[in-house]
Short mmCIF file of C-alpha atoms in Angstrom, two decimals:
data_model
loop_
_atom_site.label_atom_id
_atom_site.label_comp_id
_atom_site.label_asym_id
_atom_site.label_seq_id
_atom_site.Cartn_x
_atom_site.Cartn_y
_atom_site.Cartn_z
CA UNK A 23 0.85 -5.35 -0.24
CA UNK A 24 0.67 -8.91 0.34
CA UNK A 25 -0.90 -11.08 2.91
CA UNK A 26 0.49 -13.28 5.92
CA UNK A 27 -1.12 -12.92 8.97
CA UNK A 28 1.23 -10.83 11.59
CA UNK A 29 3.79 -11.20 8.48
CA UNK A 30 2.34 -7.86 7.64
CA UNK A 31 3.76 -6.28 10.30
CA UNK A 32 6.66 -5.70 7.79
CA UNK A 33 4.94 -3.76 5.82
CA UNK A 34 5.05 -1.09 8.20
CA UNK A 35 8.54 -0.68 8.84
CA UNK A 36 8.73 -0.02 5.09
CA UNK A 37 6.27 2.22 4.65
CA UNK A 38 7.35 3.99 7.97
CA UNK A 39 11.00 4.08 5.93
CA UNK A 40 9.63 5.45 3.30
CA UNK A 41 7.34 8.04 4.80
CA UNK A 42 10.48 9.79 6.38
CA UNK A 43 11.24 10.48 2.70
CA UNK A 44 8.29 12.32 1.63
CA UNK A 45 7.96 15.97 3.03
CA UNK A 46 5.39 16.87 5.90
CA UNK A 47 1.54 17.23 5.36
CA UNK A 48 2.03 15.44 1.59
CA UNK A 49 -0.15 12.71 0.13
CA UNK A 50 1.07 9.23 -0.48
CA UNK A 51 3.57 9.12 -3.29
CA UNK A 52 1.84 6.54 -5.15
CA UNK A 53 -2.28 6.78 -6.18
CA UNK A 54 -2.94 3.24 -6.53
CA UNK A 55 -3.13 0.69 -3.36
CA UNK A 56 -3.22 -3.07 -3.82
CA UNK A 57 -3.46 -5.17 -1.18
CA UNK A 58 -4.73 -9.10 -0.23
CA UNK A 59 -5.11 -10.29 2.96
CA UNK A 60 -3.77 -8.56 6.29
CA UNK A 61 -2.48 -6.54 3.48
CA UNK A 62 -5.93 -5.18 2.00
CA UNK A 63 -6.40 -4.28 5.81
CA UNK A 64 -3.24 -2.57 5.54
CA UNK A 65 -4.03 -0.51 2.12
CA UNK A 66 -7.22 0.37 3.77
CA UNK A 67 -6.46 2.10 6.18
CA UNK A 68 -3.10 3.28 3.94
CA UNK A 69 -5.80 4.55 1.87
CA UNK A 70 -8.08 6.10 3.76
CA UNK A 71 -5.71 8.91 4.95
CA UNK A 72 -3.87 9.19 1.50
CA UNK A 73 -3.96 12.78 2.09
CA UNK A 74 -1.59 13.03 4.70
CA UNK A 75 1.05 9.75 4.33
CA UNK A 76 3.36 10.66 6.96
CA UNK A 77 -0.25 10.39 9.59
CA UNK A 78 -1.19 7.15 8.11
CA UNK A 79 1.97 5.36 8.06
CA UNK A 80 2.02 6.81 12.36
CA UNK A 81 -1.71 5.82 12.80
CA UNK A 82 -0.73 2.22 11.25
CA UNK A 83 2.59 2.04 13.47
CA UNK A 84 0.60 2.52 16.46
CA UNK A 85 -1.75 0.19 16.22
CA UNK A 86 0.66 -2.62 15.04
CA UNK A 87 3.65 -1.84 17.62
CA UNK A 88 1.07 -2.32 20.36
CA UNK A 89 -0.64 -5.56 18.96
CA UNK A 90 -1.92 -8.41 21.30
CA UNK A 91 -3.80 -11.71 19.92
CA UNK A 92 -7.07 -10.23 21.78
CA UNK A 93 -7.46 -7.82 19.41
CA UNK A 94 -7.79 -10.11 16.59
CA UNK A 95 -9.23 -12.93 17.72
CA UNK A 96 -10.72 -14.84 20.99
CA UNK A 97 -7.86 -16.39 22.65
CA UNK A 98 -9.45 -17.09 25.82
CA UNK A 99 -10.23 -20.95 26.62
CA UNK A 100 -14.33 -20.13 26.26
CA UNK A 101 -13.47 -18.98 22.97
CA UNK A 102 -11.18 -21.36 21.78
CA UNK A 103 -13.10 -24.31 23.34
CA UNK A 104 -16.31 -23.46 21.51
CA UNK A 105 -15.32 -23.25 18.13
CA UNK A 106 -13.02 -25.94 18.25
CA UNK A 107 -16.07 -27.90 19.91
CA UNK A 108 -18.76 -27.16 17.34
CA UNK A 109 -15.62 -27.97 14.56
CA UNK A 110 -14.91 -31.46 16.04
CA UNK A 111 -18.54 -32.60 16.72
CA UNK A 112 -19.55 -31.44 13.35
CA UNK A 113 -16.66 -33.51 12.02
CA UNK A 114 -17.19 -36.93 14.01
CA UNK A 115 -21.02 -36.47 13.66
CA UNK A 116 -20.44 -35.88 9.71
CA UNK A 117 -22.75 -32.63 9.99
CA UNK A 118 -24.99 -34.22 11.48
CA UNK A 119 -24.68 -32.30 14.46
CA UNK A 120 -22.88 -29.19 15.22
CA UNK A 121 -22.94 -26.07 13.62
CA UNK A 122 -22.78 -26.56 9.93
CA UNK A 123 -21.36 -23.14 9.25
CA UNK A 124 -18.83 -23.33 11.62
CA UNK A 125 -15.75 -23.92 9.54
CA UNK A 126 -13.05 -22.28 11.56
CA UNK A 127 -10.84 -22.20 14.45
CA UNK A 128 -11.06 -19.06 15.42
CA UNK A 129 -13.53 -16.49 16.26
CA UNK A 130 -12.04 -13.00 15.42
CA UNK A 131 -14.81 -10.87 15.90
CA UNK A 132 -12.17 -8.70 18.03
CA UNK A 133 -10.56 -8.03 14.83
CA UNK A 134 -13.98 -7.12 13.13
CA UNK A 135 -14.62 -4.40 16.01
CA UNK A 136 -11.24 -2.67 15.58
CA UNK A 137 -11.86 -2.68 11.83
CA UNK A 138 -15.39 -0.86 12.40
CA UNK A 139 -13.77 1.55 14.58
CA UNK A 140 -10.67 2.69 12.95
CA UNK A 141 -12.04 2.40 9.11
CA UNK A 142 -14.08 4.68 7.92
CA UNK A 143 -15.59 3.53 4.26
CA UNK A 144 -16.87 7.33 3.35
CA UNK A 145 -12.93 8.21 4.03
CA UNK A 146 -11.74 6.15 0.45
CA UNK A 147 -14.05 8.34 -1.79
CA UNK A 148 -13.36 11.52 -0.18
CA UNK A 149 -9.65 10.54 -1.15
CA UNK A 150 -10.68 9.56 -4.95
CA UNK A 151 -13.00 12.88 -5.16
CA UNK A 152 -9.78 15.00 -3.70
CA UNK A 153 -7.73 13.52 -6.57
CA UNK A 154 -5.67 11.81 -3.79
CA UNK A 155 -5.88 8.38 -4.34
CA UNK A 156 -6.56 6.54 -7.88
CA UNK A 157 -8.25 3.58 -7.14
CA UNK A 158 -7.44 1.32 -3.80
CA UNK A 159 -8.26 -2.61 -4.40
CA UNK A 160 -8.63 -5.34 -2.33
CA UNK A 161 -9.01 -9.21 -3.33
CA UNK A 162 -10.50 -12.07 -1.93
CA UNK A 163 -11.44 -15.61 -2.98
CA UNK A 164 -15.10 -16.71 -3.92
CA UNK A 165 -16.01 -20.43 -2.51
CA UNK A 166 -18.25 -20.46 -5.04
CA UNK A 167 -17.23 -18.85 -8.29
CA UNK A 168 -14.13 -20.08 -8.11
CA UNK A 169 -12.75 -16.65 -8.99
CA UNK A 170 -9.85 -14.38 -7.17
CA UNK A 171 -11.85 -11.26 -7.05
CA UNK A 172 -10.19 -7.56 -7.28
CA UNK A 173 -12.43 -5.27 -5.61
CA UNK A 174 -11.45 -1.45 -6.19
CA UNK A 175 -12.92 1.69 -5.66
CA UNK A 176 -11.64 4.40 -7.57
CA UNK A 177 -11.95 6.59 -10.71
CA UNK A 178 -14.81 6.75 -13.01
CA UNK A 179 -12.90 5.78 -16.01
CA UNK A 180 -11.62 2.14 -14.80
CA UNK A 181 -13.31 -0.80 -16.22
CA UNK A 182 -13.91 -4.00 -14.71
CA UNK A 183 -11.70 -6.71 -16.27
CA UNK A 184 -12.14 -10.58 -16.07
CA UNK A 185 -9.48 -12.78 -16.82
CA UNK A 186 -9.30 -16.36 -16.22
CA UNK A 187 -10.42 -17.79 -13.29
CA UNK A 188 -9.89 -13.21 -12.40
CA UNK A 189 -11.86 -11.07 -11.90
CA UNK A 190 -12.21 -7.03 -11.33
CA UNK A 191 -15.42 -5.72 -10.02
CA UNK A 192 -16.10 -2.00 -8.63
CA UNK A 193 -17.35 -1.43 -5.28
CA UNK A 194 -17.08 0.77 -2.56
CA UNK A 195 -14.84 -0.96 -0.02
CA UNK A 196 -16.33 -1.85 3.57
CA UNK A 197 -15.10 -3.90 6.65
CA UNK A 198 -16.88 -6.97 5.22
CA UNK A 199 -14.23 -6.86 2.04
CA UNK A 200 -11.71 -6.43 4.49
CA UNK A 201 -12.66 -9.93 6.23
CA UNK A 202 -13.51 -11.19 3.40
CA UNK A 203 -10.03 -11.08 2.08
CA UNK A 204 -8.22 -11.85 5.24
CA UNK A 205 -10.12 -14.75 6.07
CA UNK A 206 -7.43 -17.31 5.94
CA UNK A 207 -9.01 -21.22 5.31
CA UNK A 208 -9.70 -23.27 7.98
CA UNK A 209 -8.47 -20.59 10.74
CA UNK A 210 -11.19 -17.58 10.02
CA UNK A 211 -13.99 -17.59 9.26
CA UNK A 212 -15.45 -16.96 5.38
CA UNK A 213 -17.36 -13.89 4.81
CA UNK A 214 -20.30 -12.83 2.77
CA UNK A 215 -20.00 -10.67 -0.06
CA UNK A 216 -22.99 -9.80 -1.76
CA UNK A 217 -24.09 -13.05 -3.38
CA UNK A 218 -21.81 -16.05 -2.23
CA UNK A 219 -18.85 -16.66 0.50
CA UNK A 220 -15.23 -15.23 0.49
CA UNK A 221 -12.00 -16.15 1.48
CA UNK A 222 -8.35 -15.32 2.18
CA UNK A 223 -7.22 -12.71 -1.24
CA UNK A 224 -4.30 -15.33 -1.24
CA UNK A 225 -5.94 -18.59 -2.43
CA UNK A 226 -6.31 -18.61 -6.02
CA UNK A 227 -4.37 -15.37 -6.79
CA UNK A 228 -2.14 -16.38 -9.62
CA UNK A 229 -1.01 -12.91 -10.80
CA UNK A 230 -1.14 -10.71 -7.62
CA UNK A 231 0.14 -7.80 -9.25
CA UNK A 232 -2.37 -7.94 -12.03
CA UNK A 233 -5.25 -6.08 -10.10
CA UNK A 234 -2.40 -2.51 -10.10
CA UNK A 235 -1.85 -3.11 -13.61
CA UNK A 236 -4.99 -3.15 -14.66
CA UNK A 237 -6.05 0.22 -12.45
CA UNK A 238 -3.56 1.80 -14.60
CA UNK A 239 -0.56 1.48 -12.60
CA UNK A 240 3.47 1.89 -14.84
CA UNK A 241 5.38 0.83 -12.03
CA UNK A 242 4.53 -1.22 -8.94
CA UNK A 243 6.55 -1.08 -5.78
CA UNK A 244 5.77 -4.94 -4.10
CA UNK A 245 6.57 -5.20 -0.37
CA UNK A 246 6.86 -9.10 0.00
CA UNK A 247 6.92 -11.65 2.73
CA UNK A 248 9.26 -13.80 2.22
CA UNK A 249 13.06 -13.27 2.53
CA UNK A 250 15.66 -13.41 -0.48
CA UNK A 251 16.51 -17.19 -0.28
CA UNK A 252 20.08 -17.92 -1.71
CA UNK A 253 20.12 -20.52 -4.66
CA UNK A 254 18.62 -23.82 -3.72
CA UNK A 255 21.95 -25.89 -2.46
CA UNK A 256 22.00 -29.80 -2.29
CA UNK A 257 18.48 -30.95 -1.11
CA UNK A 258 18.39 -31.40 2.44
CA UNK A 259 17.58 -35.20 3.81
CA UNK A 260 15.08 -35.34 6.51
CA UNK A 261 13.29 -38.53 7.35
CA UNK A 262 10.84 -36.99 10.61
CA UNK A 263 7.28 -37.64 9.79
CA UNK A 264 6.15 -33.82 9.49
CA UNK A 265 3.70 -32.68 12.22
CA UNK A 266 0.23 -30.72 11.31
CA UNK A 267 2.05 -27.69 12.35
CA UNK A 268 4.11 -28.13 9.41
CA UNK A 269 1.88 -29.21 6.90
CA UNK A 270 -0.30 -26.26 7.76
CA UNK A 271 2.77 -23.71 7.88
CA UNK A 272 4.04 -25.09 4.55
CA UNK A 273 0.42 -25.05 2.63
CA UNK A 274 -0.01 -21.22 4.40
CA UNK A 275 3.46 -20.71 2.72
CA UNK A 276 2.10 -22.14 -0.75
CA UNK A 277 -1.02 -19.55 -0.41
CA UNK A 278 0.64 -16.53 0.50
CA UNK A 279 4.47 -16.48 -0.78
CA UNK A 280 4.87 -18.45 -3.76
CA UNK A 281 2.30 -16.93 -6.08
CA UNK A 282 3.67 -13.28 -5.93
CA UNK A 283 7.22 -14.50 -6.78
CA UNK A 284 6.08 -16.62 -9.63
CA UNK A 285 4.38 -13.14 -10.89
CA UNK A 286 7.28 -11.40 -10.53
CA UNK A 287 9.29 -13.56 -12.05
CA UNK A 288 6.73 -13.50 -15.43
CA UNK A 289 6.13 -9.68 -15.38
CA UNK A 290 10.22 -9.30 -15.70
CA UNK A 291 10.21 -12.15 -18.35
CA UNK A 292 7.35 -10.00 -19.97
CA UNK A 293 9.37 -6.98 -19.87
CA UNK A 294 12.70 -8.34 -21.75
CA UNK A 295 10.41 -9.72 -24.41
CA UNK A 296 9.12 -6.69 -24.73
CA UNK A 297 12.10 -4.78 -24.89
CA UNK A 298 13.49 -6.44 -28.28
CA UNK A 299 9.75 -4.81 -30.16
CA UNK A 300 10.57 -1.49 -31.37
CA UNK A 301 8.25 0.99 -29.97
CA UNK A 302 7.43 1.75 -33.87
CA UNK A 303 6.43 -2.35 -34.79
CA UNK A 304 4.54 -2.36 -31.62
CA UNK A 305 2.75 0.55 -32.70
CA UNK A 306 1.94 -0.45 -35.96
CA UNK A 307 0.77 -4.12 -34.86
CA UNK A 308 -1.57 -2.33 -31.79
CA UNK A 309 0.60 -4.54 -29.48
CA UNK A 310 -0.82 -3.35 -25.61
CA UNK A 311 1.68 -4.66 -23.65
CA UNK A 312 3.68 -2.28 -22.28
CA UNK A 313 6.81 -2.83 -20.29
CA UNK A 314 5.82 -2.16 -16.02
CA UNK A 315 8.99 -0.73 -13.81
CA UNK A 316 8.81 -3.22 -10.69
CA UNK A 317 10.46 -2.68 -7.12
CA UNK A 318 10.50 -5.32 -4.79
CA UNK A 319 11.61 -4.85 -1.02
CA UNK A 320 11.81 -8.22 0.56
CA UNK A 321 12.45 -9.33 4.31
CA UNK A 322 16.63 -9.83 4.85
CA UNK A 323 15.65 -12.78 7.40
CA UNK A 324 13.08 -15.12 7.35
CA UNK A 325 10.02 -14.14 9.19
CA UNK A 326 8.75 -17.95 10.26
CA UNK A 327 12.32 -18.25 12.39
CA UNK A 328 12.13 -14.96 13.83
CA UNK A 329 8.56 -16.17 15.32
CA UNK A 330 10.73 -18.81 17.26
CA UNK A 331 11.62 -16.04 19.85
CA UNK A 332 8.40 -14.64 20.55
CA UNK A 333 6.20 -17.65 20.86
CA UNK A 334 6.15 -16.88 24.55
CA UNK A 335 4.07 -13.61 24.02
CA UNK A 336 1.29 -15.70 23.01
CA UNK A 337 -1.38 -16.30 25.57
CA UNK A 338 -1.41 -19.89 27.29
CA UNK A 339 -4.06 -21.48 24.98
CA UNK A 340 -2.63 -20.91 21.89
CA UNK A 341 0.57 -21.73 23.02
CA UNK A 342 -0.99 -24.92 24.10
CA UNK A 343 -2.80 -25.48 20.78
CA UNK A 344 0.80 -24.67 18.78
CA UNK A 345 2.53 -27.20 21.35
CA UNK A 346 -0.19 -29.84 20.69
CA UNK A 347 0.07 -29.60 16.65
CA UNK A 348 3.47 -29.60 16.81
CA UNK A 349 3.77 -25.53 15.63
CA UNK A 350 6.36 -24.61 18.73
CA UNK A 351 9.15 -26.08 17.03
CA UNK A 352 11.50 -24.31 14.56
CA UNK A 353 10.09 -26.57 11.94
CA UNK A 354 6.88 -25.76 12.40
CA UNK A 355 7.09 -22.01 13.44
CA UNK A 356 5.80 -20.81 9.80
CA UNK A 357 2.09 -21.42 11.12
CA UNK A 358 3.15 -19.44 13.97
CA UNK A 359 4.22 -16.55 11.94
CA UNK A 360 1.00 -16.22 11.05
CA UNK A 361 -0.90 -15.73 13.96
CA UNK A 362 1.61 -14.01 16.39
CA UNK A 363 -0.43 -10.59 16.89
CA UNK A 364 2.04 -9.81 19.40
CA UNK A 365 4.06 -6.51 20.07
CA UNK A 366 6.91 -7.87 20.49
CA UNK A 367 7.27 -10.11 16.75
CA UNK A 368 5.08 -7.15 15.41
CA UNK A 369 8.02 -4.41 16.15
CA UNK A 370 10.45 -6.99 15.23
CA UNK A 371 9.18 -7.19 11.57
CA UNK A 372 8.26 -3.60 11.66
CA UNK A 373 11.93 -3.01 12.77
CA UNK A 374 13.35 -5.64 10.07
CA UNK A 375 10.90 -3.79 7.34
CA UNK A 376 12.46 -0.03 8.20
CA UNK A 377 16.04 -1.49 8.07
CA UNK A 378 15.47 -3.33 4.99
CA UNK A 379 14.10 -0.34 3.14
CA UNK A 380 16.42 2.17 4.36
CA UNK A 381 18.82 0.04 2.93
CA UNK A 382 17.26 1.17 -0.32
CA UNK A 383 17.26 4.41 -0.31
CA UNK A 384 18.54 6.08 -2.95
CA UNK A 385 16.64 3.08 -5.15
CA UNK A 386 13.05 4.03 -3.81
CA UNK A 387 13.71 8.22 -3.66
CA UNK A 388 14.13 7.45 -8.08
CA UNK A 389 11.60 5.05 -8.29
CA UNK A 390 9.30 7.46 -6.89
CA UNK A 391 10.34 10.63 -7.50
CA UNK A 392 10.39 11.72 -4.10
CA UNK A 393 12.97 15.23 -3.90
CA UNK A 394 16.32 14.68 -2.68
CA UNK A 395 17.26 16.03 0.83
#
């Protein structure tokens, strides 16, 4: 599951679509959870009831169809005065002044409560020692080691894999690797993980689909954020100077959409190579790639346009912040997207998400072997 702020919202709708597939009191019908971002906090708590899916997938619906900002981070003018105050005088006074470690915008220790209360840590291993759940990971991005770092929990016999610039690395998952991965630059703040500072999972994750592959997973069902684009048409001419809104909403993009399409797009390449090897050459030469069944469910409409309608919802200071950056225009609602922890955008995506994956039906009852009615 990837990340996106509030863009995770659709993530429910599909695994609510899904869940009415599976029969009553079952487990989840995959073992393996991936997830980066507001997705990690997603395949937590996806995790952490494995047992029974149809409960999880209702316990996540709750909490997300009844979203406000609040409850992920200050929105109140004391809040948003003080860390925006201790950002700008550390900025003018170049440090000198200020709170050095005060590299956000906002404070979401709301978000850090909720996460305490409704995820239980001891929960994930119960699931792994009741042969539920496989392995769950969750990724963030060290400011110091450079490194997009997998952390999973799960069966005894995965090993730890680094890759370039990748890294796996066993742990048992708590609220601070939950933070830690959704800590998106500049807006959150970074978290400490053991020995150095973390991240949003997005930054730096080249292969996002790598982390399931290497916890053993065959197939990998991807629940993306950005909509099916038609082919690129002739370029569009614009000559408006671009406000901070949309520089901001176009670098989120950069971090949190492009990356998983690009890995896509190579594990499918990978696949059709490895097609035209005959199982007997690739035996002989020890070849270990094997081909991966992938099944991607993908938003029908574009989830930074949709924010247009609900900007509203948001309390009075951020609106005012969004206005004053320039965000509260269609060309700038992307950054929006992100942040609108509002019911009403949240049901919307959770709405578009069900729709989208009922659509798919019949695909996702074979590519998961769930029984037919």
């Amino acid at each position: 599951m990837a990340g996106g702020g509030a863009r995770a919202a659709y993530q429910i709708g599909v695994l609510r679509a899904i869940a009415e597939l599976t029969p009553r009191n079952s487990p989840a019908p995959f073992k393996i959870i991936c997830g980066t971002s507001a997705g990690a906090i997603n395949a937590a708590m996806l995790a952490s009831h494995i047992h029974d899916f149809r409960h999880a997938v209702l316990r996540l619906l709750s909490t997300w169809s009844n979203f406000h900002v609040d409850q992920v981070f200050r929105a109140d003018p004391a809040g948003i005065l003080k860390t925006g105050a201790h950002w700008l005088l550390a900025m003018v006074s170049m440090g000198l002044l200020g709170k050095k470690d005060v590299l956000y915008l906002l404070d979401r220790t709301p978000l850090e409560a909720l996460l305490h209360r409704d995820f239980n840590p001891d929960d994930i291993q119960k699931a792994i020692d009741a042969g539920h759940l496989h392995a769950l990971s969750v990724t963030a991005s060290g400011y110091t080691s450079h490194q997009s770092v997998s952390f999973y929990q799960g069966h005894a016999d995965i090993k730890s894999w680094n890759r370039a610039r990748r890294v796996g690395a066993r742990a048992n998952i708590t609220v601070d690797h939950l933070t830690a991965s959704s800590a998106i630059p500049f807006i959150f703040a970074p978290q400490a993980v053991n020995r150095e500072y973390f991240g949003d999972g997005s930054m730096r994750q080249i292969a996002p689909i790598s982390p399931a592959l290497h916890l053993g997973a065959d197939k990998v069902l991807v629940i993306g954020n950005r909509h099916a684009e038609p082919e690129a048409g002739q370029r569009i001419s614009n000559h408006t100077y671009p406000t901070f809104g949309e520089i901001a909403g176009h670098a989120l993009n950069s971090i949190f959409l492009d990356s998983l399409e690009a890995d896509i797009e190579r594990l499918e390449r990978i696949n059709r190579t490895i097609s035209l090897i005959p199982k007997t050459k690739r035996e002989a030469f020890n070849i270990e790639l094997r081909e991966v069944e992938v099944l991607t469910i993908l938003p029908s409409r574009d989830l930074g346009a949709l924010a247009i309608d609900y900007i509203h919802e948001l309390p009075l200071t951020i609106r005012t912040l969004m206005r004053g950056i320039g965000a509260s225009r269609k060309s700038g609602s992307s950054l929006v997207s992100y942040l609108l922890f509002e019911k009403g955008y949240c049901r919307e995506l959770i709405q578009l998400g069900y729709r989208d994956t009922k659509a798919k039906t019949e695909q996702i009852r074979a590519f998961l072997d769930l029984p037919t009615p």
